GROMACS .gro file of C-alpha atoms in nm:
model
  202
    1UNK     CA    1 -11.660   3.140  -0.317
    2UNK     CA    2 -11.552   2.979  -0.667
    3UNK     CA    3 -11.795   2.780  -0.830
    4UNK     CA    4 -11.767   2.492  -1.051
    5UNK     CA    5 -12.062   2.414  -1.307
    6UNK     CA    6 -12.044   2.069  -1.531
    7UNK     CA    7 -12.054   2.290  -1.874
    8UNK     CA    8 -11.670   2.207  -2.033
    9UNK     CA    9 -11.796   2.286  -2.361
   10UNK     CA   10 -11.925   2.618  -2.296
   11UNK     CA   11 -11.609   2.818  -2.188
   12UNK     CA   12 -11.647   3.058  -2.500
   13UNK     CA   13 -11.971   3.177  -2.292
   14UNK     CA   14 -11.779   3.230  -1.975
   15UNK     CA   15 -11.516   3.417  -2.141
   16UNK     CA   16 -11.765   3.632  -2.302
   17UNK     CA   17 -11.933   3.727  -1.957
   18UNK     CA   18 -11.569   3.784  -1.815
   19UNK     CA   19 -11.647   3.577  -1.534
   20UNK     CA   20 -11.396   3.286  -1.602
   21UNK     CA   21 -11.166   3.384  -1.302
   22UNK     CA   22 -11.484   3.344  -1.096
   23UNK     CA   23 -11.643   2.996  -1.236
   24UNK     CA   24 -11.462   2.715  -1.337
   25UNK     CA   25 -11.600   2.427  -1.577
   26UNK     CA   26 -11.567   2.029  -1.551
   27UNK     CA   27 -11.780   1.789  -1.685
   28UNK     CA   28 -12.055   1.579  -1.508
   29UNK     CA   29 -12.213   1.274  -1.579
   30UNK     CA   30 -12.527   1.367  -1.342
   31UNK     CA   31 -12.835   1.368  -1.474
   32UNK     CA   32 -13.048   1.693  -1.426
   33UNK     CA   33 -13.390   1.755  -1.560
   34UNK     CA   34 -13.561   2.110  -1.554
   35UNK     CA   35 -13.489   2.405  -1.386
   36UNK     CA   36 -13.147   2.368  -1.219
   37UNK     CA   37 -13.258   2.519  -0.838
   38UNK     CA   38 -13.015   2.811  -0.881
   39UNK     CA   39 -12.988   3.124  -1.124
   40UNK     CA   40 -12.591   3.390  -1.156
   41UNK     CA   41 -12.663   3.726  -1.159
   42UNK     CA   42 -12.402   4.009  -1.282
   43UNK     CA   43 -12.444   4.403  -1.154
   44UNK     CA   44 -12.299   4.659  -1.345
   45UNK     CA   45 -12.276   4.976  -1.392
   46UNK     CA   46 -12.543   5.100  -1.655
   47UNK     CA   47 -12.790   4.971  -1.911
   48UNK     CA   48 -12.530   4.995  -2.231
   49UNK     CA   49 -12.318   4.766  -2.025
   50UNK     CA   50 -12.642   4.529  -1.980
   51UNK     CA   51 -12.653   4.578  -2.360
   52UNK     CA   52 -12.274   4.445  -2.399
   53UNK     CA   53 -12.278   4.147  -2.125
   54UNK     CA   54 -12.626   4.022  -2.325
   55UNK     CA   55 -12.489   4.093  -2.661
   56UNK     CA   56 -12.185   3.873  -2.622
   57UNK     CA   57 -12.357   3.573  -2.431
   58UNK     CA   58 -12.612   3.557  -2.736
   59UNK     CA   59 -12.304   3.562  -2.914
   60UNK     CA   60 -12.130   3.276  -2.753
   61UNK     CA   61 -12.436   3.077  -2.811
   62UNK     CA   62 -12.684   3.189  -2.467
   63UNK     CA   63 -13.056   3.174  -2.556
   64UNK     CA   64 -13.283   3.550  -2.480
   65UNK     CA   65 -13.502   3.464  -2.186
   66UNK     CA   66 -13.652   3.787  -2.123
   67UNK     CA   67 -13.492   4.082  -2.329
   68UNK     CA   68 -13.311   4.369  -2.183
   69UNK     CA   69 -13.518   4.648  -2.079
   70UNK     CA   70 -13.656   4.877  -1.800
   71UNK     CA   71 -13.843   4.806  -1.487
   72UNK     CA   72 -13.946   4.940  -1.177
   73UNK     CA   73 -13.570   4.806  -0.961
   74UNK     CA   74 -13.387   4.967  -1.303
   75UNK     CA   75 -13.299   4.779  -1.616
   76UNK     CA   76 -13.174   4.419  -1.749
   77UNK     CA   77 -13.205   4.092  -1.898
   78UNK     CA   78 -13.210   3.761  -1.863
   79UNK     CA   79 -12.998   3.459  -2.078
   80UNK     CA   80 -12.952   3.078  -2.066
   81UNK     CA   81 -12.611   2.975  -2.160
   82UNK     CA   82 -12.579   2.678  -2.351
   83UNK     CA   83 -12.517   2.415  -2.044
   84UNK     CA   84 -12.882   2.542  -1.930
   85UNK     CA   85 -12.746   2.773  -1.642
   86UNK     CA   86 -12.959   3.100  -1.632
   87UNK     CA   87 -12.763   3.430  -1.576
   88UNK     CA   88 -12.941   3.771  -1.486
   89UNK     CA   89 -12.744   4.095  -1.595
   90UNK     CA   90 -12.914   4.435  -1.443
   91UNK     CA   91 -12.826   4.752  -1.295
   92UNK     CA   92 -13.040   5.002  -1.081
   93UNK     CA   93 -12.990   5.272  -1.394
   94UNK     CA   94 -13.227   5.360  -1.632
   95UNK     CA   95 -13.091   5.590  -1.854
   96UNK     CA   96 -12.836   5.519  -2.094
   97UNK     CA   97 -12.599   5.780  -1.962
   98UNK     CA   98 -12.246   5.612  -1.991
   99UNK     CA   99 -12.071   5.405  -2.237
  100UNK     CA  100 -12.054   5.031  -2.181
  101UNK     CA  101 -11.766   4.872  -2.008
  102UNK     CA  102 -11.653   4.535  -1.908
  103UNK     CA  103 -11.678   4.565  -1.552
  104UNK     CA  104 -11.835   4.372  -1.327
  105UNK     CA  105 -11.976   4.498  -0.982
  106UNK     CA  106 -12.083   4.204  -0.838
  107UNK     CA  107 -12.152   3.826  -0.876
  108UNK     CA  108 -12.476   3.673  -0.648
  109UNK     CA  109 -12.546   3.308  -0.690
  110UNK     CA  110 -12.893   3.257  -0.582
  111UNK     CA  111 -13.005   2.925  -0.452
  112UNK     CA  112 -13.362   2.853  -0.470
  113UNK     CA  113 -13.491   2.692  -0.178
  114UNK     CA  114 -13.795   2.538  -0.063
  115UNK     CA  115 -13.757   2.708   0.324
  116UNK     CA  116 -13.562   3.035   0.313
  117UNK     CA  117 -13.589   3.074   0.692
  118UNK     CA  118 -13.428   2.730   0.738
  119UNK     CA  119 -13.155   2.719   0.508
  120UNK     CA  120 -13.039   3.050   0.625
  121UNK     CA  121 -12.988   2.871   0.979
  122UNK     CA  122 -12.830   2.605   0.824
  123UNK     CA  123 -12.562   2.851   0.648
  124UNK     CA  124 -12.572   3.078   0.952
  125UNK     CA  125 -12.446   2.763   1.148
  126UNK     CA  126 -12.157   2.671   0.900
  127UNK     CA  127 -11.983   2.999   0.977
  128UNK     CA  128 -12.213   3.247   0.679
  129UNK     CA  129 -12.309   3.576   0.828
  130UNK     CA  130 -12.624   3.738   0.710
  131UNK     CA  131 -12.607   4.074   0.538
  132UNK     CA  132 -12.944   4.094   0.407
  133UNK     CA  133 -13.287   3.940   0.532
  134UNK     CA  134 -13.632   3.970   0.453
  135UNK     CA  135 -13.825   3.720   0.618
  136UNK     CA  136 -13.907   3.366   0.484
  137UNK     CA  137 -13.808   3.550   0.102
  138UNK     CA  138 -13.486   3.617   0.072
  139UNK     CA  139 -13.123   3.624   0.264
  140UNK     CA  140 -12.804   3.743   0.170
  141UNK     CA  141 -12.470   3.657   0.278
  142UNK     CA  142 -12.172   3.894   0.350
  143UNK     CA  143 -11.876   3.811   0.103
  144UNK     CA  144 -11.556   3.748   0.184
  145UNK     CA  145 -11.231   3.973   0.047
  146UNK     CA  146 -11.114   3.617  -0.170
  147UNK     CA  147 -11.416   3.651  -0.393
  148UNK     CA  148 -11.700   3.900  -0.509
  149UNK     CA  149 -11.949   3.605  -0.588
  150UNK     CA  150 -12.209   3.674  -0.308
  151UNK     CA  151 -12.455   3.385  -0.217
  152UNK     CA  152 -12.817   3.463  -0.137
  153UNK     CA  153 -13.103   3.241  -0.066
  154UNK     CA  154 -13.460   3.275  -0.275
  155UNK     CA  155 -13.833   3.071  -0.268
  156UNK     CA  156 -13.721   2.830  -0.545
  157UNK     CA  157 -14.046   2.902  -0.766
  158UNK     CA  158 -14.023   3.291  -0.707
  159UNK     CA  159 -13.659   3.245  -0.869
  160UNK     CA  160 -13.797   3.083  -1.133
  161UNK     CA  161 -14.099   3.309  -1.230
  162UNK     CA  162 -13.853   3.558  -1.246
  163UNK     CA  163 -13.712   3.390  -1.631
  164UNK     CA  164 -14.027   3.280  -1.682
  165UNK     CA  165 -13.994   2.930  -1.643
  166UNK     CA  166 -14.110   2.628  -1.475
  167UNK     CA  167 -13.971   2.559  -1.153
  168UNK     CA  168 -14.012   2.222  -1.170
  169UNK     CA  169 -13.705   1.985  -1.166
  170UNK     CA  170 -13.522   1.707  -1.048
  171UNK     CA  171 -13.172   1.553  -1.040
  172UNK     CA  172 -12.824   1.702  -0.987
  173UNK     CA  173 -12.839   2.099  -0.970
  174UNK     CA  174 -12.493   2.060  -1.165
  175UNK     CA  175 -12.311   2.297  -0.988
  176UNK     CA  176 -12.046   2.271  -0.676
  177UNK     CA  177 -11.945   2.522  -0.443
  178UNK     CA  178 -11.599   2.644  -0.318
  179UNK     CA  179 -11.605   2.639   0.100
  180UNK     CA  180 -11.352   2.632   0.334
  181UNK     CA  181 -11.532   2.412   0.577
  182UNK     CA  182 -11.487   2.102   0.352
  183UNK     CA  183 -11.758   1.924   0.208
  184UNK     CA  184 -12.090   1.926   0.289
  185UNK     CA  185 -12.475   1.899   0.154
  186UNK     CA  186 -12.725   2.160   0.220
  187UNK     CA  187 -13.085   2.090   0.312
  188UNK     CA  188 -13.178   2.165  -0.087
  189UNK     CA  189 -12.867   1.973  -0.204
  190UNK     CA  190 -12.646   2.185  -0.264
  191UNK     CA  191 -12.292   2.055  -0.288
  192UNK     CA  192 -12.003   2.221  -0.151
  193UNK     CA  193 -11.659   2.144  -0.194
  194UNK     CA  194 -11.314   2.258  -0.041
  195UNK     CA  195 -11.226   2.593  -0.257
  196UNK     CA  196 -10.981   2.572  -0.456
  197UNK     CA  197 -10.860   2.852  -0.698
  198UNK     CA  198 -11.086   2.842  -0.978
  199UNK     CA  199 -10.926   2.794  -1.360
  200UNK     CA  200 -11.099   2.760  -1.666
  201UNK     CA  201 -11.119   2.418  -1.888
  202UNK     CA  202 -10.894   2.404  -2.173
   0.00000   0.00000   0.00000
């Protein structure tokens, strides 16, 4: 599942998070106001390699919205990159016991929603299969081989308390989808496109 986000400008962040085979950039003239409706998050390894991903997206320009540190699911941070999209990087580790590294374990787009329970019908019946479920909170969908972004479905203002920020907001989400079932709107609106291979901007 590629994704495309309107950000052209901001490849040096992309590059920096190593996840510019995964996410390719275009520009958009839709107008977007407020929280977006959708947050990336990166699992790795350990909490040095939290350290490194953060490091070099404050680097490449990302604003600190919560600092890296420990809590009770393990330890990470949160960053908004300069086009306004808000990444996660965590791991279930505590302890600083291995050096960093640039590896990624996995990708999850989360798309908040207003109806979890409905929008995972809606993706159930375009083909998704559920991996994970808990109630009217959150769904999961299995990934296929082509990809390791995951897509999982969360209350739209319980994704946003999670930054700290107001969920409130309005206009294009300003991002687009890879699918191979053509294009389609989900109930949130959500665009999805036909996938293609996903290349970085120049």
């Amino acid at each position: 599942m590629p994704i495309d986000i309107s950000a052209a400008d901001t490849v040096q962040h992309y590059t920096a998070y190593g996840v510019d085979t995964h996410v390719r950039l275009r520009t958009s003239g839709a107008p977007s106001f407020g929280f977006r409706g959708f947050t990336l998050a990166l699992t790795v390894s350990g909490p040095a390699t939290v350290d490194s991903f953060v490091g070099a997206a404050v680097d490449a320009g990302a604003k600190v919205l919560k600092p890296a540190a420990k809590s009770l699911w393990g330890y990470g941070g949160v960053v908004q990159a300069p086009d306004g999209t808000i990444w996660k990087v965590a791991t279930s580790a505590k302890k600083k016991s291995r050096p960093a590294t640039r590896e990624i374990d996995e990708i999850v787009l989360l798309l908040g929603v207003e109806d979890v329970k409905a929008a995972k019908q809606f993706y159930v019946s375009r083909g998704l299969t559920v991996a994970k479920s808990f109630g009217g909170t959150y769904a999961e969908f299995a990934s296929d081989e082509s990809s390791p972004v995951k897509l999982a479905l969360y209350k739209r203002r319980g994704l946003a308390k999670d930054p700290g920020i107001f969920a409130e907001g309005s206009g294009s989400h300003r991002v687009v989808l890879g699918s191979i079932a053509g294009y389609f709107t989900d109930p949130d609106g959500f665009t999805w496109e036909p996938a293609m291979t996903p290349v970085t901007a120049p």
